[in-house]
Amino acid sequence: MTGAPPPTLPPGRGRRLSRPLLGAAALAAALAALACSGGAGGEAAGPSPTTAARRAPAAERAAQGGDATVAVAGAGAYAQPVPGLDPEQRRFFAVGNNFFNDNWVTAPASTTARDGLGPLFNAQSCSSCHFRDGRAQPPDGPDDPERGLLVRLGVPAADGSVDPHPTYGEQLQDRSVDGVPAEGSIVITTTERPGTYADGTPYTLREPHYEVLDADGRPLGDDVVISPRVAPAMFGMGLLEGVPAGAVVAAADPHDADGDGISGRAPMVVDRETGQPVLGRFGWKAAEPTVADQGASAFRADIGITSPLRPEQPCTAAQAACRAGPHGGDPEIEGERLGRVTFYTRTLAVPARRDVGARPTDRGEDVFTDAGCAACHTATLETGPADIEALDRQVIRPWTDLLLHDMGPGLADGRPEGDASGTEWRTPPLWGLGLLETVNGHTRLLHDGRARSVEEAILWHGGEARAARVRFAALPAADRRAVLAFLASL
């Protein structure tokens, strides 16, 4: 896009202060209390004697988001502002929160600040999919509306890439305003895939199969490439945006020069304003470079709301009713309001780890690392300078390298996006994983929510992660439980 003004963000509050953040001492005390709150699985608390000497202090490990960590472990754990916002920034956070959670309505309407829904859409608000700023899940059955599960579409192009579907575009929108036909629906069937651990313990994975039907109930065709995806959690995005691109690129090993079987690639995408290549960071395939881009693209594709960054409606040339449908202005969310939502998203805090230093979680972290999981789920990153105090030059523990990895045919969607191929996915961060059920009431994981538990998610890993999955499956049951205890503490 050329000439579109960037979202208006609240002014920065200067460089990092030399004094502690207001309330930081209280936060540190709370983190220390959480870190030492007891051993998972009822075992004794306290650091393992064999590993304590080489570990960071428990409070540092509990502070997964650095100064942007909050000691909240309840249903609101993903929805807290970072500590240290000044009154004006807290007001911006509150305004952004409102725009994130309130429903948009069909234009024209008396509420001109929130009209323009559709004409085609999947949800009426951001929180419809990101409930409590958390993670969505796939539908449980045919009568369960697939809120939070989106389907990207494409058709093979002559050069081997994938073009948008000529009628439905890049994403299936299953809802629409009056007078505009919705595009279709998704049918999901599953197959049970039994397996066995090396010690003889059985397990079962549930493999999903997807079919997209048009508005008349007809399959779109065998040549259509589909990519189902659930909405990921929102917190910590401002920190991930702040990791210098050079650090991510430096960690890439696209040709596996070190021979460890891991060949992470730095995803490069085109900046819509400058036309220059930049690091992709957000989305399951890292197709969006910034929090603002991610938000603007979701507003457009998911809710049908145009913005200065994405001014075009998601209507194709074949969709005359969509192109003639009602709209709420040009754009439908102005730069200032998009900036408030961006600020809100950037400043959602990271929940603190629990049970740090307990024997099971420390043992689980060791096994997790030794199995090779930490080769992609990197424990520690550092952010660069930021205009928000709590995001500025932080040591964070997101458990991601922000790189693209080939995850094998079992997880492939066959639909390239951005710089990612049909088998590549960006390593998702693991922080906050242990609070998913508390916040969102489910434990569905991976890009389409097929895994019903953390354990199943591990067992779905293939491609570059196959060796780590094989090592996990070969572990004694006690070590597998320790790995799960560690992941539950994040």
Tab-separated table of C-alpha atoms in Angstrom:
chain	number	residue	atom	x	y	z
A	1	MET	CA	0.000	0.000	0.000
A	2	THR	CA	1.312	3.430	-0.832
A	3	GLY	CA	0.540	6.692	0.918
A	4	ALA	CA	-1.649	5.265	3.703
A	5	PRO	CA	-0.979	6.957	7.030
A	6	PRO	CA	0.274	4.674	9.747
A	7	PRO	CA	-1.892	4.004	12.794
A	8	THR	CA	-1.648	6.717	15.406
A	9	LEU	CA	0.062	5.320	18.441
A	10	PRO	CA	0.262	6.957	21.831
A	11	PRO	CA	3.486	8.800	22.430
A	12	GLY	CA	6.355	6.849	23.852
A	13	ARG	CA	7.417	7.504	27.356
A	14	GLY	CA	11.094	7.899	26.652
A	15	ARG	CA	13.979	5.629	27.266
A	16	ARG	CA	14.235	2.949	29.881
A	17	LEU	CA	14.417	4.481	33.343
A	18	SER	CA	17.324	3.784	35.618
A	19	ARG	CA	14.987	3.444	38.578
A	20	PRO	CA	12.775	0.386	39.048
A	21	LEU	CA	9.281	0.449	37.598
A	22	LEU	CA	6.542	1.509	39.947
A	23	GLY	CA	5.406	-1.619	41.701
A	24	ALA	CA	8.295	-3.711	40.385
A	25	ALA	CA	9.353	-4.714	43.875
A	26	ALA	CA	5.870	-5.950	44.650
A	27	LEU	CA	5.784	-7.817	41.333
A	28	ALA	CA	9.138	-9.440	42.002
A	29	ALA	CA	7.912	-10.605	45.397
A	30	ALA	CA	4.760	-12.022	43.853
A	31	LEU	CA	6.776	-13.779	41.128
A	32	ALA	CA	9.083	-15.259	43.712
A	33	ALA	CA	6.068	-16.523	45.640
A	34	LEU	CA	4.575	-18.017	42.473
A	35	ALA	CA	7.882	-19.516	41.461
A	36	CYS	CA	8.182	-21.368	44.732
A	37	SER	CA	4.517	-22.191	45.180
A	38	GLY	CA	5.060	-25.908	45.366
A	39	GLY	CA	6.036	-28.911	43.333
A	40	ALA	CA	3.866	-30.020	40.474
A	41	GLY	CA	2.283	-33.387	40.958
A	42	GLY	CA	2.516	-33.082	44.718
A	43	GLU	CA	6.276	-33.568	44.886
A	44	ALA	CA	8.500	-31.497	47.121
A	45	ALA	CA	9.349	-27.956	46.063
A	46	GLY	CA	12.900	-26.702	45.657
A	47	PRO	CA	15.515	-26.725	42.977
A	48	SER	CA	16.991	-29.960	41.773
A	49	PRO	CA	20.487	-30.315	43.306
A	50	THR	CA	21.914	-31.367	39.957
A	51	THR	CA	20.684	-28.370	38.021
A	52	ALA	CA	20.262	-25.507	40.475
A	53	ALA	CA	23.806	-24.247	40.015
A	54	ARG	CA	23.352	-23.538	36.305
A	55	ARG	CA	19.865	-22.080	36.457
A	56	ALA	CA	18.830	-18.449	36.634
A	57	PRO	CA	17.132	-17.420	39.865
A	58	ALA	CA	13.559	-18.657	40.118
A	59	ALA	CA	12.077	-15.162	40.048
A	60	GLU	CA	13.877	-14.407	36.774
A	61	ARG	CA	12.608	-17.600	35.199
A	62	ALA	CA	9.089	-16.880	36.449
A	63	ALA	CA	9.188	-13.436	34.806
A	64	GLN	CA	8.669	-14.816	31.301
A	65	GLY	CA	7.951	-11.377	29.883
A	66	GLY	CA	10.626	-9.528	31.850
A	67	ASP	CA	9.116	-6.330	33.232
A	68	ALA	CA	6.013	-7.046	31.135
A	69	THR	CA	5.102	-9.994	33.384
A	70	VAL	CA	2.082	-10.121	35.681
A	71	ALA	CA	1.569	-12.533	38.553
A	72	VAL	CA	-1.965	-13.446	37.538
A	73	ALA	CA	-2.944	-17.089	37.053
A	74	GLY	CA	-6.745	-16.906	36.863
A	75	ALA	CA	-9.236	-16.548	34.031
A	76	GLY	CA	-7.968	-13.034	33.283
A	77	ALA	CA	-4.308	-14.048	33.018
A	78	TYR	CA	-4.010	-13.216	29.319
A	79	ALA	CA	-5.859	-9.880	29.497
A	80	GLN	CA	-3.714	-7.795	31.832
A	81	PRO	CA	-1.852	-4.602	30.874
A	82	VAL	CA	1.909	-4.554	31.248
A	83	PRO	CA	3.026	-2.937	34.517
A	84	GLY	CA	4.146	0.662	34.525
A	85	LEU	CA	1.743	2.273	32.043
A	86	ASP	CA	1.157	5.931	32.858
A	87	PRO	CA	-2.411	7.319	33.089
A	88	GLU	CA	-2.542	8.315	29.423
A	89	GLN	CA	-1.255	4.938	28.302
A	90	ARG	CA	-3.767	3.172	30.544
A	91	ARG	CA	-6.501	5.209	28.869
A	92	PHE	CA	-5.239	4.136	25.458
A	93	PHE	CA	-5.206	0.536	26.696
A	94	ALA	CA	-8.818	0.844	27.872
A	95	VAL	CA	-9.981	2.359	24.569
A	96	GLY	CA	-8.200	-0.356	22.615
A	97	ASN	CA	-9.742	-2.973	24.888
A	98	ASN	CA	-13.202	-1.649	24.045
A	99	PHE	CA	-12.598	-1.771	20.299
A	100	PHE	CA	-11.133	-5.267	20.659
A	101	ASN	CA	-14.086	-6.644	22.576
A	102	ASP	CA	-17.161	-4.772	21.332
A	103	ASN	CA	-19.207	-6.055	18.409
A	104	TRP	CA	-19.185	-4.262	15.057
A	105	VAL	CA	-22.562	-3.680	13.409
A	106	THR	CA	-23.867	-3.363	9.882
A	107	ALA	CA	-23.725	0.115	8.372
A	108	PRO	CA	-25.457	2.487	8.440
A	109	ALA	CA	-25.955	2.607	12.206
A	110	SER	CA	-26.228	5.184	14.966
A	111	THR	CA	-22.901	3.966	16.383
A	112	THR	CA	-20.737	5.299	13.571
A	113	ALA	CA	-17.541	4.373	15.395
A	114	ARG	CA	-18.346	0.670	15.054
A	115	ASP	CA	-20.334	0.278	11.875
A	116	GLY	CA	-19.106	-1.336	8.695
A	117	LEU	CA	-19.337	-5.013	9.609
A	118	GLY	CA	-18.891	-7.168	6.499
A	119	PRO	CA	-20.352	-7.434	3.896
A	120	LEU	CA	-18.551	-10.764	4.369
A	121	PHE	CA	-17.132	-11.761	7.723
A	122	ASN	CA	-16.340	-14.575	10.141
A	123	ALA	CA	-16.850	-12.793	13.460
A	124	GLN	CA	-18.353	-9.583	14.825
A	125	SER	CA	-15.463	-8.715	17.134
A	126	CYS	CA	-11.830	-9.593	17.779
A	127	SER	CA	-12.783	-11.267	21.047
A	128	SER	CA	-15.220	-13.576	19.261
A	129	CYS	CA	-12.171	-15.607	18.284
A	130	HIS	CA	-9.641	-14.371	20.877
A	131	PHE	CA	-11.878	-14.937	23.914
A	132	ARG	CA	-10.239	-13.322	26.960
A	133	ASP	CA	-7.319	-12.519	24.608
A	134	GLY	CA	-6.687	-16.219	24.421
A	135	ARG	CA	-6.790	-19.037	21.965
A	136	ALA	CA	-9.717	-20.390	19.963
A	137	GLN	CA	-10.654	-24.009	19.435
A	138	PRO	CA	-12.213	-25.903	16.524
A	139	PRO	CA	-15.905	-26.815	16.651
A	140	ASP	CA	-16.869	-29.934	18.574
A	141	GLY	CA	-19.472	-31.044	16.051
A	142	PRO	CA	-21.778	-30.014	13.196
A	143	ASP	CA	-23.995	-27.941	15.499
A	144	ASP	CA	-21.079	-26.046	17.032
A	145	PRO	CA	-20.410	-22.777	15.169
A	146	GLU	CA	-16.802	-22.698	14.029
A	147	ARG	CA	-15.983	-19.377	15.706
A	148	GLY	CA	-12.252	-19.020	15.925
A	149	LEU	CA	-11.510	-21.569	13.199
A	150	LEU	CA	-10.818	-19.890	9.866
A	151	VAL	CA	-10.080	-21.454	6.512
A	152	ARG	CA	-7.618	-19.867	4.104
A	153	LEU	CA	-8.217	-20.764	0.454
A	154	GLY	CA	-6.165	-20.949	-2.705
A	155	VAL	CA	-5.794	-22.612	-6.074
A	156	PRO	CA	-2.543	-23.821	-7.641
A	157	ALA	CA	-0.866	-21.349	-9.976
A	158	ALA	CA	1.128	-22.190	-13.095
A	159	ASP	CA	4.436	-21.294	-11.424
A	160	GLY	CA	3.846	-23.695	-8.515
A	161	SER	CA	2.652	-21.057	-6.070
A	162	VAL	CA	-0.933	-20.634	-4.860
A	163	ASP	CA	-3.298	-17.890	-6.009
A	164	PRO	CA	-6.394	-16.693	-4.138
A	165	HIS	CA	-9.560	-18.572	-5.065
A	166	PRO	CA	-11.080	-16.763	-8.093
A	167	THR	CA	-14.519	-16.521	-6.456
A	168	TYR	CA	-13.920	-16.554	-2.714
A	169	GLY	CA	-10.484	-14.967	-2.415
A	170	GLU	CA	-7.933	-15.793	0.289
A	171	GLN	CA	-10.291	-16.735	3.126
A	172	LEU	CA	-13.701	-18.340	3.419
A	173	GLN	CA	-16.152	-15.986	5.128
A	174	ASP	CA	-19.080	-18.029	6.380
A	175	ARG	CA	-21.222	-15.070	7.487
A	176	SER	CA	-22.572	-12.005	5.725
A	177	VAL	CA	-24.855	-9.016	6.129
A	178	ASP	CA	-28.428	-9.012	4.773
A	179	GLY	CA	-28.576	-9.079	0.985
A	180	VAL	CA	-25.108	-10.572	0.536
A	181	PRO	CA	-24.734	-14.360	0.315
A	182	ALA	CA	-22.256	-16.009	2.679
A	183	GLU	CA	-19.543	-17.941	0.932
A	184	GLY	CA	-20.012	-21.402	2.370
A	185	SER	CA	-19.277	-23.676	5.283
A	186	ILE	CA	-16.761	-26.187	6.584
A	187	VAL	CA	-17.357	-29.883	7.155
A	188	ILE	CA	-14.913	-31.598	9.518
A	189	THR	CA	-14.559	-35.332	9.932
A	190	THR	CA	-11.903	-37.123	11.961
A	191	THR	CA	-9.963	-40.374	11.948
A	192	GLU	CA	-8.493	-41.967	15.055
A	193	ARG	CA	-4.787	-42.764	14.737
A	194	PRO	CA	-3.591	-45.141	17.467
A	195	GLY	CA	0.047	-45.284	18.504
A	196	THR	CA	2.251	-46.703	21.234
A	197	TYR	CA	5.073	-45.279	23.321
A	198	ALA	CA	8.319	-47.222	23.563
A	199	ASP	CA	7.267	-48.490	27.001
A	200	GLY	CA	4.046	-49.925	25.585
A	201	THR	CA	1.700	-47.166	26.739
A	202	PRO	CA	-0.971	-46.605	24.071
A	203	TYR	CA	-2.149	-43.237	22.783
A	204	THR	CA	-4.524	-42.011	20.097
A	205	LEU	CA	-4.312	-38.967	17.855
A	206	ARG	CA	-7.351	-37.535	16.108
A	207	GLU	CA	-6.645	-36.564	12.498
A	208	PRO	CA	-9.062	-33.976	11.073
A	209	HIS	CA	-10.255	-33.899	7.453
A	210	TYR	CA	-11.745	-30.748	5.995
A	211	GLU	CA	-14.183	-30.108	3.187
A	212	VAL	CA	-15.353	-26.665	2.147
A	213	LEU	CA	-18.864	-26.379	0.710
A	214	ASP	CA	-20.247	-23.405	-1.180
A	215	ALA	CA	-23.507	-21.689	-0.233
A	216	ASP	CA	-25.472	-24.367	-2.127
A	217	GLY	CA	-23.730	-27.198	-0.291
A	218	ARG	CA	-21.452	-28.215	-3.167
A	219	PRO	CA	-17.743	-28.991	-2.643
A	220	LEU	CA	-15.467	-26.264	-3.951
A	221	GLY	CA	-13.401	-28.749	-5.943
A	222	ASP	CA	-10.427	-31.044	-5.594
A	223	ASP	CA	-7.968	-28.415	-6.787
A	224	VAL	CA	-8.756	-26.000	-3.931
A	225	VAL	CA	-6.032	-25.738	-1.295
A	226	ILE	CA	-7.370	-25.106	2.201
A	227	SER	CA	-5.606	-24.143	5.410
A	228	PRO	CA	-7.707	-24.294	8.601
A	229	ARG	CA	-6.344	-22.218	11.487
A	230	VAL	CA	-7.509	-21.333	14.968
A	231	ALA	CA	-6.975	-17.887	16.447
A	232	PRO	CA	-3.827	-17.779	18.641
A	233	ALA	CA	-3.441	-16.016	21.991
A	234	MET	CA	-2.726	-12.278	21.928
A	235	PHE	CA	-0.512	-11.515	24.930
A	236	GLY	CA	3.219	-10.862	24.569
A	237	MET	CA	3.002	-9.670	20.969
A	238	GLY	CA	4.614	-6.325	21.772
A	239	LEU	CA	7.631	-8.134	23.176
A	240	LEU	CA	7.962	-10.440	20.165
A	241	GLU	CA	7.701	-7.410	17.886
A	242	GLY	CA	10.572	-5.847	19.805
A	243	VAL	CA	13.078	-8.642	19.235
A	244	PRO	CA	15.554	-7.176	16.737
A	245	ALA	CA	15.186	-8.698	13.276
A	246	GLY	CA	18.946	-9.163	13.102
A	247	ALA	CA	18.879	-11.457	16.110
A	248	VAL	CA	16.200	-13.650	14.535
A	249	VAL	CA	18.010	-13.779	11.197
A	250	ALA	CA	21.303	-14.597	12.931
A	251	ALA	CA	19.709	-17.622	14.605
A	252	ALA	CA	18.486	-19.056	11.298
A	253	ASP	CA	20.210	-22.071	9.794
A	254	PRO	CA	18.346	-22.497	6.495
A	255	HIS	CA	20.763	-25.073	5.082
A	256	ASP	CA	21.368	-26.894	8.381
A	257	ALA	CA	25.033	-25.957	8.325
A	258	ASP	CA	25.531	-27.325	11.827
A	259	GLY	CA	24.071	-30.692	10.864
A	260	ASP	CA	21.665	-30.943	13.775
A	261	GLY	CA	18.681	-31.661	11.536
A	262	ILE	CA	17.110	-28.274	12.306
A	263	SER	CA	17.022	-25.757	9.458
A	264	GLY	CA	14.982	-22.804	10.659
A	265	ARG	CA	14.424	-20.045	8.131
A	266	ALA	CA	13.884	-16.360	8.846
A	267	PRO	CA	10.556	-15.474	7.196
A	268	MET	CA	10.910	-12.425	4.965
A	269	VAL	CA	7.786	-10.644	3.719
A	270	VAL	CA	7.148	-7.415	1.840
A	271	ASP	CA	6.436	-4.274	3.848
A	272	ARG	CA	3.161	-2.934	2.404
A	273	GLU	CA	4.234	0.684	2.816
A	274	THR	CA	7.821	0.595	1.614
A	275	GLY	CA	7.832	-2.443	-0.649
A	276	GLN	CA	11.007	-3.596	1.088
A	277	PRO	CA	11.630	-7.061	2.560
A	278	VAL	CA	11.136	-7.216	6.317
A	279	LEU	CA	10.981	-9.979	8.892
A	280	GLY	CA	7.592	-11.690	9.192
A	281	ARG	CA	6.672	-12.321	12.821
A	282	PHE	CA	2.949	-12.900	13.313
A	283	GLY	CA	0.402	-15.415	12.145
A	284	TRP	CA	0.846	-19.169	11.914
A	285	LYS	CA	3.102	-18.726	8.881
A	286	ALA	CA	4.660	-15.412	9.971
A	287	ALA	CA	3.117	-13.535	7.043
A	288	GLU	CA	2.658	-10.259	8.971
A	289	PRO	CA	5.649	-8.144	10.070
A	290	THR	CA	4.109	-5.992	12.808
A	291	VAL	CA	1.337	-6.012	15.384
A	292	ALA	CA	-0.401	-3.239	13.415
A	293	ASP	CA	-0.250	-5.265	10.183
A	294	GLN	CA	-1.548	-8.362	11.936
A	295	GLY	CA	-4.455	-6.421	13.427
A	296	ALA	CA	-5.326	-4.629	10.188
A	297	SER	CA	-5.310	-7.876	8.205
A	298	ALA	CA	-7.526	-9.589	10.785
A	299	PHE	CA	-9.951	-6.658	10.818
A	300	ARG	CA	-10.254	-6.912	7.028
A	301	ALA	CA	-10.442	-10.677	6.534
A	302	ASP	CA	-12.260	-11.723	9.717
A	303	ILE	CA	-14.675	-8.837	10.378
A	304	GLY	CA	-14.805	-7.075	7.015
A	305	ILE	CA	-13.458	-3.795	8.436
A	306	THR	CA	-11.162	-1.730	6.231
A	307	SER	CA	-8.363	0.419	7.642
A	308	PRO	CA	-5.578	2.707	6.414
A	309	LEU	CA	-3.266	-0.316	6.310
A	310	ARG	CA	-5.776	-2.610	4.554
A	311	PRO	CA	-8.234	-0.328	2.699
A	312	GLU	CA	-9.666	-2.971	0.358
A	313	GLN	CA	-12.776	-5.034	1.148
A	314	PRO	CA	-12.329	-8.831	0.972
A	315	CYS	CA	-14.577	-9.070	-2.100
A	316	THR	CA	-13.419	-10.599	-5.384
A	317	ALA	CA	-14.416	-9.400	-8.850
A	318	ALA	CA	-16.859	-12.323	-8.990
A	319	GLN	CA	-18.743	-11.134	-5.885
A	320	ALA	CA	-20.910	-8.294	-7.128
A	321	ALA	CA	-23.248	-8.333	-4.119
A	322	CYS	CA	-20.284	-8.053	-1.752
A	323	ARG	CA	-18.772	-5.164	-3.696
A	324	ALA	CA	-22.130	-3.372	-3.687
A	325	GLY	CA	-22.818	-4.120	-0.020
A	326	PRO	CA	-23.067	-1.518	2.741
A	327	HIS	CA	-19.897	-0.103	4.244
A	328	GLY	CA	-19.087	2.150	7.162
A	329	GLY	CA	-16.794	4.701	5.571
A	330	ASP	CA	-13.458	4.732	3.852
A	331	PRO	CA	-11.741	3.396	5.846
A	332	GLU	CA	-14.131	1.839	8.346
A	333	ILE	CA	-11.678	2.018	11.239
A	334	GLU	CA	-9.545	5.127	11.176
A	335	GLY	CA	-5.857	5.197	11.905
A	336	GLU	CA	-6.280	6.577	15.419
A	337	ARG	CA	-8.666	3.814	16.491
A	338	LEU	CA	-6.593	1.119	14.833
A	339	GLY	CA	-3.658	2.586	16.738
A	340	ARG	CA	-5.522	2.166	20.023
A	341	VAL	CA	-6.209	-1.503	19.247
A	342	THR	CA	-2.570	-1.925	18.263
A	343	PHE	CA	-1.447	-0.314	21.511
A	344	TYR	CA	-3.776	-2.589	23.483
A	345	THR	CA	-2.381	-5.651	21.725
A	346	ARG	CA	1.223	-4.576	22.177
A	347	THR	CA	0.763	-4.011	25.895
A	348	LEU	CA	-0.970	-7.230	26.930
A	349	ALA	CA	1.277	-8.647	29.638
A	350	VAL	CA	2.693	-12.155	29.859
A	351	PRO	CA	1.531	-14.307	32.799
A	352	ALA	CA	4.251	-15.464	35.162
A	353	ARG	CA	5.445	-19.067	35.315
A	354	ARG	CA	4.333	-21.161	38.256
A	355	ASP	CA	6.160	-23.890	40.149
A	356	VAL	CA	9.592	-22.755	38.995
A	357	GLY	CA	12.240	-24.637	40.909
A	358	ALA	CA	10.001	-27.583	41.734
A	359	ARG	CA	11.704	-30.898	41.033
A	360	PRO	CA	9.234	-32.097	38.354
A	361	THR	CA	9.345	-28.836	36.386
A	362	ASP	CA	13.120	-28.537	36.588
A	363	ARG	CA	13.483	-32.169	35.557
A	364	GLY	CA	10.974	-31.605	32.772
A	365	GLU	CA	12.881	-28.571	31.494
A	366	ASP	CA	16.070	-30.637	31.360
A	367	VAL	CA	14.360	-33.471	29.487
A	368	PHE	CA	12.640	-30.996	27.158
A	369	THR	CA	16.029	-29.503	26.291
A	370	ASP	CA	17.853	-32.833	26.003
A	371	ALA	CA	15.159	-34.201	23.690
A	372	GLY	CA	15.887	-31.347	21.286
A	373	CYS	CA	12.615	-29.457	21.753
A	374	ALA	CA	14.471	-26.293	22.787
A	375	ALA	CA	16.312	-26.213	19.459
A	376	CYS	CA	13.227	-24.483	18.019
A	377	HIS	CA	11.331	-23.544	21.183
A	378	THR	CA	14.211	-21.292	22.240
A	379	ALA	CA	14.039	-20.367	25.885
A	380	THR	CA	15.403	-16.824	25.894
A	381	LEU	CA	15.279	-13.806	23.585
A	382	GLU	CA	16.006	-10.139	24.178
A	383	THR	CA	14.021	-7.158	22.994
A	384	GLY	CA	15.503	-3.939	21.685
A	385	PRO	CA	14.699	-0.324	22.580
A	386	ALA	CA	10.965	0.390	22.819
A	387	ASP	CA	8.721	3.376	23.429
A	388	ILE	CA	6.923	1.558	26.240
A	389	GLU	CA	8.887	1.084	29.428
A	390	ALA	CA	7.957	-2.538	30.133
A	391	LEU	CA	8.839	-3.617	26.571
A	392	ASP	CA	12.190	-1.845	26.474
A	393	ARG	CA	15.298	-4.076	26.366
A	394	GLN	CA	13.818	-7.042	28.180
A	395	VAL	CA	15.127	-10.559	28.616
A	396	ILE	CA	12.096	-12.690	27.822
A	397	ARG	CA	11.337	-16.425	27.852
A	398	PRO	CA	8.777	-17.038	25.107
A	399	TRP	CA	10.081	-20.486	24.058
A	400	THR	CA	10.170	-19.667	20.353
A	401	ASP	CA	12.874	-18.808	17.834
A	402	LEU	CA	10.397	-16.937	15.583
A	403	LEU	CA	11.686	-18.996	12.635
A	404	LEU	CA	9.918	-21.119	10.034
A	405	HIS	CA	10.367	-24.876	10.297
A	406	ASP	CA	9.284	-27.772	8.110
A	407	MET	CA	6.917	-29.727	10.340
A	408	GLY	CA	6.446	-32.642	7.985
A	409	PRO	CA	3.543	-33.980	5.935
A	410	GLY	CA	1.347	-34.737	8.948
A	411	LEU	CA	0.894	-31.045	9.713
A	412	ALA	CA	1.283	-29.692	6.162
A	413	ASP	CA	-1.551	-27.673	4.671
A	414	GLY	CA	-0.002	-27.409	1.188
A	415	ARG	CA	-0.783	-23.694	1.087
A	416	PRO	CA	2.228	-21.357	0.929
A	417	GLU	CA	1.808	-17.945	2.558
A	418	GLY	CA	4.259	-15.103	2.808
A	419	ASP	CA	7.676	-16.749	2.833
A	420	ALA	CA	6.387	-20.045	4.260
A	421	SER	CA	5.884	-23.179	2.208
A	422	GLY	CA	3.006	-25.593	2.565
A	423	THR	CA	4.909	-27.611	5.176
A	424	GLU	CA	6.417	-24.734	7.177
A	425	TRP	CA	5.047	-23.089	10.309
A	426	ARG	CA	6.506	-20.455	12.591
A	427	THR	CA	7.496	-21.849	15.980
A	428	PRO	CA	4.653	-20.790	18.288
A	429	PRO	CA	5.604	-19.325	21.672
A	430	LEU	CA	4.864	-21.574	24.637
A	431	TRP	CA	4.583	-18.960	27.393
A	432	GLY	CA	1.171	-19.049	29.048
A	433	LEU	CA	0.562	-22.595	27.770
A	434	GLY	CA	-0.228	-23.980	31.210
A	435	LEU	CA	-3.068	-21.487	31.731
A	436	LEU	CA	-4.931	-22.257	28.513
A	437	GLU	CA	-7.614	-24.395	30.150
A	438	THR	CA	-8.048	-21.895	32.992
A	439	VAL	CA	-8.502	-18.965	30.610
A	440	ASN	CA	-10.208	-20.531	27.609
A	441	GLY	CA	-11.691	-23.732	28.989
A	442	HIS	CA	-9.981	-26.096	26.562
A	443	THR	CA	-6.596	-27.567	25.710
A	444	ARG	CA	-6.772	-27.642	21.907
A	445	LEU	CA	-3.376	-26.955	20.304
A	446	LEU	CA	-1.518	-26.699	16.971
A	447	HIS	CA	-2.552	-24.525	14.025
A	448	ASP	CA	-5.994	-26.075	13.611
A	449	GLY	CA	-6.549	-27.196	17.177
A	450	ARG	CA	-6.367	-30.876	16.276
A	451	ALA	CA	-4.295	-31.776	19.344
A	452	ARG	CA	-6.508	-32.303	22.389
A	453	SER	CA	-3.624	-31.922	24.810
A	454	VAL	CA	0.007	-30.860	25.063
A	455	GLU	CA	0.982	-34.515	24.841
A	456	GLU	CA	-0.877	-34.945	21.538
A	457	ALA	CA	0.679	-31.748	20.187
A	458	ILE	CA	4.151	-33.178	20.803
A	459	LEU	CA	3.212	-36.455	19.115
A	460	TRP	CA	2.042	-34.595	15.991
A	461	HIS	CA	5.506	-33.081	15.458
A	462	GLY	CA	7.272	-34.227	12.285
A	463	GLY	CA	9.741	-32.926	9.732
A	464	GLU	CA	12.557	-31.084	11.498
A	465	ALA	CA	10.925	-31.918	14.827
A	466	ARG	CA	10.574	-35.637	14.143
A	467	ALA	CA	13.740	-36.554	16.045
A	468	ALA	CA	12.552	-34.654	19.127
A	469	ARG	CA	9.169	-36.379	18.949
A	470	VAL	CA	10.829	-39.801	18.653
A	471	ARG	CA	12.981	-39.042	21.701
A	472	PHE	CA	9.903	-37.980	23.663
A	473	ALA	CA	8.069	-41.175	22.694
A	474	ALA	CA	11.053	-43.222	23.868
A	475	LEU	CA	11.145	-41.630	27.332
A	476	PRO	CA	10.103	-43.446	30.484
A	477	ALA	CA	6.640	-42.434	31.665
A	478	ALA	CA	8.067	-40.449	34.603
A	479	ASP	CA	10.147	-38.280	32.267
A	480	ARG	CA	7.190	-37.745	29.940
A	481	ARG	CA	5.179	-36.578	32.950
A	482	ALA	CA	8.037	-34.263	33.927
A	483	VAL	CA	8.058	-32.667	30.459
A	484	LEU	CA	4.305	-32.107	30.684
A	485	ALA	CA	4.696	-30.664	34.204
A	486	PHE	CA	7.307	-28.239	32.892
A	487	LEU	CA	5.093	-27.155	30.002
A	488	ALA	CA	2.148	-26.760	32.392
A	489	SER	CA	4.247	-24.341	34.438
A	490	LEU	CA	4.790	-21.946	31.517
